mmCIF file with all atom_site columns, C-alpha atoms in Angstrom:
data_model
loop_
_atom_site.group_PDB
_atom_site.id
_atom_site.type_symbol
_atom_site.label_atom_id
_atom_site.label_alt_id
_atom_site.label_comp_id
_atom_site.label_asym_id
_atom_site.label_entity_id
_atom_site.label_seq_id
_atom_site.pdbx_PDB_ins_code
_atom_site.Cartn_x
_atom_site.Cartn_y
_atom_site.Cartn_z
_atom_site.occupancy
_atom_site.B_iso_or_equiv
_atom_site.pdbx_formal_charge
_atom_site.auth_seq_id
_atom_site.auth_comp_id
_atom_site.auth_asym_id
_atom_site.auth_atom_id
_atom_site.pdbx_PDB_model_num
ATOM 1   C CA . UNK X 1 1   ? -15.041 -15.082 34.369  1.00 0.00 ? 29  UNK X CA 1
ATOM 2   C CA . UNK X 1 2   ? -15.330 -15.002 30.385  1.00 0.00 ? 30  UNK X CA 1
ATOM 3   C CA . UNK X 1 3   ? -13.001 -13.632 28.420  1.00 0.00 ? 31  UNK X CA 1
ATOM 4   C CA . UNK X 1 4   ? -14.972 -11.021 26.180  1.00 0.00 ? 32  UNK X CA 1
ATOM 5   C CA . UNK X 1 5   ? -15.183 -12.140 22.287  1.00 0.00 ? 33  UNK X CA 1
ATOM 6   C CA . UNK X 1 6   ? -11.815 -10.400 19.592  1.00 0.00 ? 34  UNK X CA 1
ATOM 7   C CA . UNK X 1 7   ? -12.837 -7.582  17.730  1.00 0.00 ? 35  UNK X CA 1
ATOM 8   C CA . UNK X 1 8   ? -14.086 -8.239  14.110  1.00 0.00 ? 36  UNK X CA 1
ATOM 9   C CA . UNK X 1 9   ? -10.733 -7.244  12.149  1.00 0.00 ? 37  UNK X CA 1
ATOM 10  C CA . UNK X 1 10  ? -11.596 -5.434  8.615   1.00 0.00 ? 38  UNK X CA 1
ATOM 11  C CA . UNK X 1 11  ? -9.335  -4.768  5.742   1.00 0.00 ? 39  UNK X CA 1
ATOM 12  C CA . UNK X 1 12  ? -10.454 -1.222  4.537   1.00 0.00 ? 40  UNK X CA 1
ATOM 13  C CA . UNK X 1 13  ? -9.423  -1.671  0.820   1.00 0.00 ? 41  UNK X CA 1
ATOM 14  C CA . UNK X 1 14  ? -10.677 -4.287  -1.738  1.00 0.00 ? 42  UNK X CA 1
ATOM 15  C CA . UNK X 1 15  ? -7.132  -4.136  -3.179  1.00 0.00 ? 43  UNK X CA 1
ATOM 16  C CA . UNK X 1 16  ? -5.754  -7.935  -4.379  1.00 0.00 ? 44  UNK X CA 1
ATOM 17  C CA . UNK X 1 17  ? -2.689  -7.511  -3.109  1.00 0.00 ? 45  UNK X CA 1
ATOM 18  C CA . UNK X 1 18  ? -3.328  -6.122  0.138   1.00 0.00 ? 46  UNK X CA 1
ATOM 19  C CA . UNK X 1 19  ? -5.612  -9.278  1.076   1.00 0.00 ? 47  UNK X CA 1
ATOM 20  C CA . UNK X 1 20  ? -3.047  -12.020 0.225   1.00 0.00 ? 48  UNK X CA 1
ATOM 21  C CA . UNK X 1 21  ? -0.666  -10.038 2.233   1.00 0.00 ? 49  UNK X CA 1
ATOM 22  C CA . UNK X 1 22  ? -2.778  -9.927  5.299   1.00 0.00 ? 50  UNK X CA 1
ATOM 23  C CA . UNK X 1 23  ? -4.211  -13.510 4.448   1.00 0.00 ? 51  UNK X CA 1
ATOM 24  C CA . UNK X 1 24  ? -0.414  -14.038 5.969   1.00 0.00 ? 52  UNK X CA 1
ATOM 25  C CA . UNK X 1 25  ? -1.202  -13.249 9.640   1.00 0.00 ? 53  UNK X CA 1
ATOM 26  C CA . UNK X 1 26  ? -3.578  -16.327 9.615   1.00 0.00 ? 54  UNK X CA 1
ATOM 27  C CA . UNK X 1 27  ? -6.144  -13.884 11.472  1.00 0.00 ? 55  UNK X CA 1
ATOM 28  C CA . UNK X 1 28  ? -10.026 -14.032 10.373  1.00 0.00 ? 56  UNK X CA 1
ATOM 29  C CA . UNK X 1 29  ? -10.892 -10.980 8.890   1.00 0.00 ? 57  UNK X CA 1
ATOM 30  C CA . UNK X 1 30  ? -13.319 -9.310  6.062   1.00 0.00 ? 58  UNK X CA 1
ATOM 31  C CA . UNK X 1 31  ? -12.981 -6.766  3.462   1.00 0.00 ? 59  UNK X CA 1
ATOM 32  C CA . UNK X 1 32  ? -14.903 -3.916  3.145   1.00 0.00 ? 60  UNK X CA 1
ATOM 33  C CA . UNK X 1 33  ? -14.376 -1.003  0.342   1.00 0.00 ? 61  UNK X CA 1
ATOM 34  C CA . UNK X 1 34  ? -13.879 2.015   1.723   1.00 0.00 ? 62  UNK X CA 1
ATOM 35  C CA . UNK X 1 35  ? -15.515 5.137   -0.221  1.00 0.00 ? 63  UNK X CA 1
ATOM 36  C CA . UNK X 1 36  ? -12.617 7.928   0.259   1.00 0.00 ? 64  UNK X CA 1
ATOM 37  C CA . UNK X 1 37  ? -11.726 10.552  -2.752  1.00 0.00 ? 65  UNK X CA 1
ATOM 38  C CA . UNK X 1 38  ? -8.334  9.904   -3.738  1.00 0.00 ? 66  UNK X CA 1
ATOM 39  C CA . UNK X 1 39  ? -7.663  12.971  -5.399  1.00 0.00 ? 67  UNK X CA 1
ATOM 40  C CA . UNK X 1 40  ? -4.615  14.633  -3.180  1.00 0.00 ? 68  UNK X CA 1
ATOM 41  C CA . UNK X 1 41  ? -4.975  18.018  -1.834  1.00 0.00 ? 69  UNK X CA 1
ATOM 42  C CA . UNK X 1 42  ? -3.116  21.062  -2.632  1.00 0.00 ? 70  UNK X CA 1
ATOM 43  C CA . UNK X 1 43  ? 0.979   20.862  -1.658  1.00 0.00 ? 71  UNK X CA 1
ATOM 44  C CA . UNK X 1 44  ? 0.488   18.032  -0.111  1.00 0.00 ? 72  UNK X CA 1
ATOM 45  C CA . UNK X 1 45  ? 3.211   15.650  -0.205  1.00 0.00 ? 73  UNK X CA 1
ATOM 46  C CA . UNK X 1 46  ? 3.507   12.335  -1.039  1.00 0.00 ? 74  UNK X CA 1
ATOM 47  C CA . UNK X 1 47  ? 4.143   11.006  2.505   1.00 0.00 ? 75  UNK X CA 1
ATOM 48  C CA . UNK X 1 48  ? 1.044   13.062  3.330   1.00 0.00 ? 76  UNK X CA 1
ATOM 49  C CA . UNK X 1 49  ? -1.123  12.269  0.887   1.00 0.00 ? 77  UNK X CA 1
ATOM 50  C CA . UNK X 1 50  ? -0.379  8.404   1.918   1.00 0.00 ? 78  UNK X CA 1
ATOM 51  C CA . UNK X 1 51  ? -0.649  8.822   5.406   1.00 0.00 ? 79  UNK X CA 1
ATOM 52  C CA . UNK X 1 52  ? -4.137  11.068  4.995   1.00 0.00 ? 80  UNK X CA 1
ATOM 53  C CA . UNK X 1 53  ? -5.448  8.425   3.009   1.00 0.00 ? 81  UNK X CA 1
ATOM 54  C CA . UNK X 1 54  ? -4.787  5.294   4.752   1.00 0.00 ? 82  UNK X CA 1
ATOM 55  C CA . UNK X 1 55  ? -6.422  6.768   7.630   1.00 0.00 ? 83  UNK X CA 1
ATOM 56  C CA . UNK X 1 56  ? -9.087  8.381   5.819   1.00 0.00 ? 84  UNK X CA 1
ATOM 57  C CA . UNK X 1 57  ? -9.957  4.779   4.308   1.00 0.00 ? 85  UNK X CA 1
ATOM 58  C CA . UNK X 1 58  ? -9.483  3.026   7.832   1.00 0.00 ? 86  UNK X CA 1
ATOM 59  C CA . UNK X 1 59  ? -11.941 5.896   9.670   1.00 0.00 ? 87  UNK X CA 1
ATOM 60  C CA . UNK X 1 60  ? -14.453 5.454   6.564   1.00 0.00 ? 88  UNK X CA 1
ATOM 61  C CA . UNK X 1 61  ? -15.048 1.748   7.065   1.00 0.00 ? 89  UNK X CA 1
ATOM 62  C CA . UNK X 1 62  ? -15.082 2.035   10.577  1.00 0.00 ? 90  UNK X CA 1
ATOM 63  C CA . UNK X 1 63  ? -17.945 4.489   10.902  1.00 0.00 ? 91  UNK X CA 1
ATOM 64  C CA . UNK X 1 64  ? -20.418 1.176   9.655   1.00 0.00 ? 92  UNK X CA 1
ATOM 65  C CA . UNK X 1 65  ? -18.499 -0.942  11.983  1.00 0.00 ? 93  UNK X CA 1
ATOM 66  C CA . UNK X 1 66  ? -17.206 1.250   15.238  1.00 0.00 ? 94  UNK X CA 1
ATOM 67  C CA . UNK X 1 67  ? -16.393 -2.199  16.991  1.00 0.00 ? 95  UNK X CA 1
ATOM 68  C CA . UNK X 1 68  ? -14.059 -3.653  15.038  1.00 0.00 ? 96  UNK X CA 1
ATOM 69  C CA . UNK X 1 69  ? -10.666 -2.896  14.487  1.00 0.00 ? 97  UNK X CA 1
ATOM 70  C CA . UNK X 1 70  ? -9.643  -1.320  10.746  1.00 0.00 ? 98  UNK X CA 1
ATOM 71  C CA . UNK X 1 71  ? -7.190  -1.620  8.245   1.00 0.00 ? 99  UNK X CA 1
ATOM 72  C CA . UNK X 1 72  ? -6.787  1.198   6.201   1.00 0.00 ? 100 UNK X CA 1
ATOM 73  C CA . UNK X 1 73  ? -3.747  1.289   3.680   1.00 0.00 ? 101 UNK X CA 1
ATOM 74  C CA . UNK X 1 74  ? -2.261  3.576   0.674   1.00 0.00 ? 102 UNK X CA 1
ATOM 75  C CA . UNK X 1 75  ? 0.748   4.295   -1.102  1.00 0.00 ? 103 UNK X CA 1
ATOM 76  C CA . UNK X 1 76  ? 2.135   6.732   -3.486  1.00 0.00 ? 104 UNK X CA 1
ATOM 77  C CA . UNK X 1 77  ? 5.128   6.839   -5.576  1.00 0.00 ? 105 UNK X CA 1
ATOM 78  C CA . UNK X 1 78  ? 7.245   9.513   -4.889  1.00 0.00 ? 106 UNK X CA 1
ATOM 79  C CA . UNK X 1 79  ? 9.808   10.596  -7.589  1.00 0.00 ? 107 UNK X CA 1
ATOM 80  C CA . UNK X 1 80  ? 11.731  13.822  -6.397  1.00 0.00 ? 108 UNK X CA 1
ATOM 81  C CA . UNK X 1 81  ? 8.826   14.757  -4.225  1.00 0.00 ? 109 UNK X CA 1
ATOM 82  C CA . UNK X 1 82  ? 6.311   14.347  -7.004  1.00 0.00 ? 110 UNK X CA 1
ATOM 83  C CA . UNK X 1 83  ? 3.393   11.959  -6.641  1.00 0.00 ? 111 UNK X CA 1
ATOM 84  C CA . UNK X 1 84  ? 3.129   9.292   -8.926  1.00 0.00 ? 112 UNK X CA 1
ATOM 85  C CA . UNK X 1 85  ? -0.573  7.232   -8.542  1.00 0.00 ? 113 UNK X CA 1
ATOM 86  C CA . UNK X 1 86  ? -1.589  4.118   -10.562 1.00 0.00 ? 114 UNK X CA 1
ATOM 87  C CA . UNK X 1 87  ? -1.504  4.528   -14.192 1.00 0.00 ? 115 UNK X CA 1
ATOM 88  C CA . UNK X 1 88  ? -5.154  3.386   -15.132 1.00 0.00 ? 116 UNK X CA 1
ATOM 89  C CA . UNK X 1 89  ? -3.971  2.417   -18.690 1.00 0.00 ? 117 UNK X CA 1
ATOM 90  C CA . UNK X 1 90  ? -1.165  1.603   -20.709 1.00 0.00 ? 118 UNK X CA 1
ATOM 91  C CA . UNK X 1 91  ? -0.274  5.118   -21.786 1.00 0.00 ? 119 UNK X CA 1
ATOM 92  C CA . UNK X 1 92  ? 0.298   6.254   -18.853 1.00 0.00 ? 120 UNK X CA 1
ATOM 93  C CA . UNK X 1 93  ? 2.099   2.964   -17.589 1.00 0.00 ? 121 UNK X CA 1
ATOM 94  C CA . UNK X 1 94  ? 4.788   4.248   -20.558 1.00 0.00 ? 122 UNK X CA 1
ATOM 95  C CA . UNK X 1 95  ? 5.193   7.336   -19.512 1.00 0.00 ? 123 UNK X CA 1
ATOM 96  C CA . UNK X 1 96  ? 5.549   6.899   -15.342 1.00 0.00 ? 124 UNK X CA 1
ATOM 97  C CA . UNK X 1 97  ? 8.280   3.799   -15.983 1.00 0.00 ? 125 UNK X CA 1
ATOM 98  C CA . UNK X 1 98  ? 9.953   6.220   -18.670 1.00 0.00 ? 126 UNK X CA 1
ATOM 99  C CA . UNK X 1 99  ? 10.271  9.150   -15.958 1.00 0.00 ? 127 UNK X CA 1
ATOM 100 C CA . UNK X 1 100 ? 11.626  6.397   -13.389 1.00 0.00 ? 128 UNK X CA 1
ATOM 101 C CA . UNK X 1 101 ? 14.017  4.384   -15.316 1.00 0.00 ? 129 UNK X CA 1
ATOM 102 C CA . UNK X 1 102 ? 17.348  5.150   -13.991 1.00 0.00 ? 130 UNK X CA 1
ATOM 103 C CA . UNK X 1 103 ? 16.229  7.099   -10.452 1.00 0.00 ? 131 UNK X CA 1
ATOM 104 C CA . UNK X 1 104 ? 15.346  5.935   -7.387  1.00 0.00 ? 132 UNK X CA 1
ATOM 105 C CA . UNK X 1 105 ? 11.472  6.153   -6.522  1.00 0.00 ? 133 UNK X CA 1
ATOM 106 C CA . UNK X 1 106 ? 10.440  6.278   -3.181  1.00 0.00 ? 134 UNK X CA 1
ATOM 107 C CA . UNK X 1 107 ? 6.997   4.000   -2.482  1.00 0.00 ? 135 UNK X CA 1
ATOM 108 C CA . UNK X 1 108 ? 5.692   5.543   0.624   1.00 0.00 ? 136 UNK X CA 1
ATOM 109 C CA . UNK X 1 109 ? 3.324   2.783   2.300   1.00 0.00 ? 137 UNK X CA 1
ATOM 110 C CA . UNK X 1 110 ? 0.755   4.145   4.790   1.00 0.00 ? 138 UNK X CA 1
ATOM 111 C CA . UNK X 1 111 ? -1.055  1.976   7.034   1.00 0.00 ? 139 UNK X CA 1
ATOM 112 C CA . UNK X 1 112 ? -3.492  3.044   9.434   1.00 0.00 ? 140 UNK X CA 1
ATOM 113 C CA . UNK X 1 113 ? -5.827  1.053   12.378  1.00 0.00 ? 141 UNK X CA 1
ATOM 114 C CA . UNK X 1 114 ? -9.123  2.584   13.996  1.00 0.00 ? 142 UNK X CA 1
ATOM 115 C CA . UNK X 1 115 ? -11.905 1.371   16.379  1.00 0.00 ? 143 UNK X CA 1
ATOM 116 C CA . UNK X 1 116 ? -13.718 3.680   16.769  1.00 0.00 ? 144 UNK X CA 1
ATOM 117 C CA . UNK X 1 117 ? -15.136 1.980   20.237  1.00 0.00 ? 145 UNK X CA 1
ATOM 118 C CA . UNK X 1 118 ? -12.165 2.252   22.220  1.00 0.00 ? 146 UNK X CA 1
ATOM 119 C CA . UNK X 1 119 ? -10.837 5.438   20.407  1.00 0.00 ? 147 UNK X CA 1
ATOM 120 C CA . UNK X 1 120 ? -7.654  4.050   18.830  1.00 0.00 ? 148 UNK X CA 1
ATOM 121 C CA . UNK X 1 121 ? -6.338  5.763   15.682  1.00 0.00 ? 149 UNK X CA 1
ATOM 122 C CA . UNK X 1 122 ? -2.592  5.223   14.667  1.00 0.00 ? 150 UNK X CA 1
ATOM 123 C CA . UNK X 1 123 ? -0.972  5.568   11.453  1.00 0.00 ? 151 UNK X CA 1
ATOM 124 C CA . UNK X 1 124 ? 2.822   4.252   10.346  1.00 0.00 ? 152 UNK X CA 1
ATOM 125 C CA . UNK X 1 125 ? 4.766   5.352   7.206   1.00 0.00 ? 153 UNK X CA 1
ATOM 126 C CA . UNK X 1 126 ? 7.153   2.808   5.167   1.00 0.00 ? 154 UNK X CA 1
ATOM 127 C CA . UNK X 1 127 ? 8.844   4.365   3.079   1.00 0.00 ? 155 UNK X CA 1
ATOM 128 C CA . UNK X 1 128 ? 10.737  1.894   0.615   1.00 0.00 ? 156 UNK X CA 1
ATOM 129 C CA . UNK X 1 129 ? 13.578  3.150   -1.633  1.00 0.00 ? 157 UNK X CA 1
ATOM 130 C CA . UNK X 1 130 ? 13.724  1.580   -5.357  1.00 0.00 ? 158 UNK X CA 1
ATOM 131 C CA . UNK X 1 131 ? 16.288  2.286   -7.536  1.00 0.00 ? 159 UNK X CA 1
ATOM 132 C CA . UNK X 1 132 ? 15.197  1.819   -11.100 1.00 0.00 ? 160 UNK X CA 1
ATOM 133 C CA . UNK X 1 133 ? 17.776  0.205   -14.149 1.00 0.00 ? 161 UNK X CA 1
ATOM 134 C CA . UNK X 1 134 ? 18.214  2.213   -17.026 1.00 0.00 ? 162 UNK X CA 1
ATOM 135 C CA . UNK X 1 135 ? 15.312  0.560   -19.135 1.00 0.00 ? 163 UNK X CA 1
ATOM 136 C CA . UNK X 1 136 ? 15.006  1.037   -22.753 1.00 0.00 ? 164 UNK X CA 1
ATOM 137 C CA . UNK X 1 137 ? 11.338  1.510   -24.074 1.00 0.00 ? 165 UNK X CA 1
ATOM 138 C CA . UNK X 1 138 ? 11.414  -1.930  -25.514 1.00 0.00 ? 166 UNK X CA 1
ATOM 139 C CA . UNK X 1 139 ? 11.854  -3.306  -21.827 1.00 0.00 ? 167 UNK X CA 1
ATOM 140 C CA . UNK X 1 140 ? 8.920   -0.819  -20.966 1.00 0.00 ? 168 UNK X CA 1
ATOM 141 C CA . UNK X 1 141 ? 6.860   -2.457  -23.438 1.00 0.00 ? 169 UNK X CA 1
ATOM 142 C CA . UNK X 1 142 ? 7.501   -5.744  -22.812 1.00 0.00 ? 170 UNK X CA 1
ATOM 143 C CA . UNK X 1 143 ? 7.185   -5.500  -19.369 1.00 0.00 ? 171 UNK X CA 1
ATOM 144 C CA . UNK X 1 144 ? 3.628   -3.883  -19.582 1.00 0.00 ? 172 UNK X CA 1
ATOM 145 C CA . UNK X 1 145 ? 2.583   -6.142  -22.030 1.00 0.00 ? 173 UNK X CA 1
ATOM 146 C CA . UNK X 1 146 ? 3.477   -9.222  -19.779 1.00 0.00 ? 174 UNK X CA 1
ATOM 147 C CA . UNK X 1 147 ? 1.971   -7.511  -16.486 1.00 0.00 ? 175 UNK X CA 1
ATOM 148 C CA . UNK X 1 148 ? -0.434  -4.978  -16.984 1.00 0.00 ? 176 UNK X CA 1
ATOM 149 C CA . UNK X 1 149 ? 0.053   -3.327  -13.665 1.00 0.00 ? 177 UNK X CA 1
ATOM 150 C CA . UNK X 1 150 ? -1.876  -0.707  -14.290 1.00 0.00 ? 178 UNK X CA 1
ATOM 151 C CA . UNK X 1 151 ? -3.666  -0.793  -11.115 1.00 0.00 ? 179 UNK X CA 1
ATOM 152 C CA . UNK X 1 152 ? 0.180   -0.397  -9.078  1.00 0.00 ? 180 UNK X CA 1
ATOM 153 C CA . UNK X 1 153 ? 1.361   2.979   -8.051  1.00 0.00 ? 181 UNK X CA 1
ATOM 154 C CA . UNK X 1 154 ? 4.343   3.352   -10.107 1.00 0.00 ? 182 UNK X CA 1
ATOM 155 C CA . UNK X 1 155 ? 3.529   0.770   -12.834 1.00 0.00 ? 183 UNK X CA 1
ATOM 156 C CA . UNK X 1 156 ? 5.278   -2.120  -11.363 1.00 0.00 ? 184 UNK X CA 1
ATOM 157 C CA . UNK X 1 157 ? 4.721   -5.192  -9.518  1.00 0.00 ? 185 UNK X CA 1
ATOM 158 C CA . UNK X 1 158 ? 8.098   -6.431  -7.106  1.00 0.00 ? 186 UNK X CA 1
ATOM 159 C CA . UNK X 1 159 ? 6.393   -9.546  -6.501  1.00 0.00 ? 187 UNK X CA 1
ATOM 160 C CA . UNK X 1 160 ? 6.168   -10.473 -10.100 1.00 0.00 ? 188 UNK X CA 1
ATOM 161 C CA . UNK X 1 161 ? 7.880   -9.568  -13.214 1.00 0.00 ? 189 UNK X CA 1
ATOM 162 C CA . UNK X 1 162 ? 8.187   -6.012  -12.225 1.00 0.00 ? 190 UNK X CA 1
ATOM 163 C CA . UNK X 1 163 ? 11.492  -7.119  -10.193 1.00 0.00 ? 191 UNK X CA 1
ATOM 164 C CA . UNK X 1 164 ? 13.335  -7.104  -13.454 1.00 0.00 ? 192 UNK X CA 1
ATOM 165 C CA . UNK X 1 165 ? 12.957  -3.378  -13.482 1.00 0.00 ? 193 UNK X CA 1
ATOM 166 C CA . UNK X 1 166 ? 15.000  -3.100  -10.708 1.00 0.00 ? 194 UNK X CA 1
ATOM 167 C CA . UNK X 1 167 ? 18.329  -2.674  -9.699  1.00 0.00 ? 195 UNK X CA 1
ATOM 168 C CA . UNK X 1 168 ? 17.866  -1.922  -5.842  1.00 0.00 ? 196 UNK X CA 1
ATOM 169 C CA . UNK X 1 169 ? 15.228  -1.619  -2.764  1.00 0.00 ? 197 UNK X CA 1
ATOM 170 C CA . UNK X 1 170 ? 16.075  -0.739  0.256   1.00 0.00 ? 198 UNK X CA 1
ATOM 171 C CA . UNK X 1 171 ? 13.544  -0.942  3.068   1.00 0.00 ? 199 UNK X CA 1
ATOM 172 C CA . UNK X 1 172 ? 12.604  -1.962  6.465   1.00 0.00 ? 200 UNK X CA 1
ATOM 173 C CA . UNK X 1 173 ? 9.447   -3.423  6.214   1.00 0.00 ? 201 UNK X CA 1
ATOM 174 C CA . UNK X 1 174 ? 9.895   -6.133  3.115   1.00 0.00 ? 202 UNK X CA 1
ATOM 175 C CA . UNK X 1 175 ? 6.009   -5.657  2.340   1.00 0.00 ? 203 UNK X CA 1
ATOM 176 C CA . UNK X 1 176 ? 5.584   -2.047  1.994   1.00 0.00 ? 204 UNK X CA 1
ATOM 177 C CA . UNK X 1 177 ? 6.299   -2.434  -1.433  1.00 0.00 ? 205 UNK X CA 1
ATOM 178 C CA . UNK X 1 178 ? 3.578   -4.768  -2.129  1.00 0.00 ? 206 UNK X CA 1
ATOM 179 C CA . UNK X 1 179 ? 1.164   -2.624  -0.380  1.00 0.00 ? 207 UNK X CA 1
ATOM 180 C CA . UNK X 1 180 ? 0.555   -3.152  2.916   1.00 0.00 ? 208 UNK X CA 1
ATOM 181 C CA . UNK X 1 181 ? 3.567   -3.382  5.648   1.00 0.00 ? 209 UNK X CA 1
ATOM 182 C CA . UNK X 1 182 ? 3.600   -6.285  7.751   1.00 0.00 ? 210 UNK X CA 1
ATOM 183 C CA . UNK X 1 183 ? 5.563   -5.312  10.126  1.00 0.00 ? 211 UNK X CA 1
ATOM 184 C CA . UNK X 1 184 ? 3.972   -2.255  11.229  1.00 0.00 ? 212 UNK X CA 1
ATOM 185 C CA . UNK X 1 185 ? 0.919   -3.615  10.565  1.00 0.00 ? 213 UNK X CA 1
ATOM 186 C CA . UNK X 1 186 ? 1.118   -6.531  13.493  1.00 0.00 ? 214 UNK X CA 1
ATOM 187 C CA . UNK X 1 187 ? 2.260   -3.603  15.518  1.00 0.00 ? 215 UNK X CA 1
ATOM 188 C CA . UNK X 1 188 ? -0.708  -1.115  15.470  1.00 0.00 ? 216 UNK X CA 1
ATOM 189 C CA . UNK X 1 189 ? -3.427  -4.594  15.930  1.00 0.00 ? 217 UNK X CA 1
ATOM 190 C CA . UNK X 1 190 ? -1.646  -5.444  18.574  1.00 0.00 ? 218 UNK X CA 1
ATOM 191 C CA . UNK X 1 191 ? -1.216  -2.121  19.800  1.00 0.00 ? 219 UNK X CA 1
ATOM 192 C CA . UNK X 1 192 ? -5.687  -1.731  18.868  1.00 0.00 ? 220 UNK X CA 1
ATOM 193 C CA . UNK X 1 193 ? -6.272  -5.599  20.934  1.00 0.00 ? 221 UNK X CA 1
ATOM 194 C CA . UNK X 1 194 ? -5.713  -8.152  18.439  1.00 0.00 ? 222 UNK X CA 1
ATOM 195 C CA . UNK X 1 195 ? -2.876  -10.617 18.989  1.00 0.00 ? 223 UNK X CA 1
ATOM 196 C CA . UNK X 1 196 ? -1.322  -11.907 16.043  1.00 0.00 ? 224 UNK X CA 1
ATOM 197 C CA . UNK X 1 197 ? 0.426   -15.040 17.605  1.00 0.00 ? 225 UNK X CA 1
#
């Protein structure tokens, strides 16, 4: 008796970041951009808003492939409850690291996993606490200038420079902050038929 062929495993998100980090699980897998509106909806939350999108993303992708098992993934910088997306330009770089020096941020990390064959739909929240130094606007500058992390929610990169910025994180899941969590990723594959080891 054969053992039937693993479902194809798809990353729903062209991001960088989120490819090296699931390069790391040393599973075959492609990439396929998902075509979601990002725009939040009205009161939602930032938890929400990262949760609704990773599984929008995941559930987009996997309507062109309903036998493979997706990755969909967002996060959103929550300051106080308010959303903070990816700057898009220098500007506004300045001004989200000048409202976060000296607080702690919240990243929330969705990730969600689909296949649409078998029905399976989960979705996990990490939420990662950053505490941010006091930072003059020089620091600002310089920072941005070296990094240009304008495609990061909350203007900074942990895994590069951006860990300069920071006095504290406090987390569960060390890559939520990156952009993808590990951790509770392996656990909804697993849990959707792919085994990681």
């Amino acid at each position: 008796m054969s053992s039937l062929p693993p479902r194809p495993l798809i990353l729903a998100s062209t991001s960088v970041y989120r490819r090296q980090l699931l390069e790391r699980l040393r599973l075959p897998f492609s990439v396929v951009a998902s075509q979601v509106d990002e725009t939040p909806l009205p009161g939602e939350t930032p938890p929400d808003i990262a949760c609704r999108l990773a599984l929008a993303k995941a559930r987009s992708v996997a309507q062109a492939h309903p036998t493979a098992v997706v990755i969909g993934s967002d996060q959103v910088a929550d300051l106080a409850g308010q959303a903070l997306g990816k700057p898009g330009n220098h500007v506004r770089a300045i001004a989200q690291l000048q409202t976060m020096r000296g607080n702690t941020v919240v990243f929330q990390t969705a990730v969600a996993v689909v296949c649409l064959e078998t029905g399976f739909a989960q979705t996990e929240l990490a939420q990662v606490k950053v505490r941010f130094r006091a930072l003059t606007d020089a620091q600002i500058e310089a920072y941005l200038l070296a990094e240009t992390p304008y495609d990061c929610a909350g203007s900074a990169k942990s895994e590069g420079l951006g860990i300069a910025l920071l006095e504290r994180i406090d987390n569960d899941d060390p890559t939520a902050l990156i952009g993808l969590p590990l951790i509770r990723t392996c656990q909804l594959i697993q849990a959707a038929g792919i085994q990681v080891l």
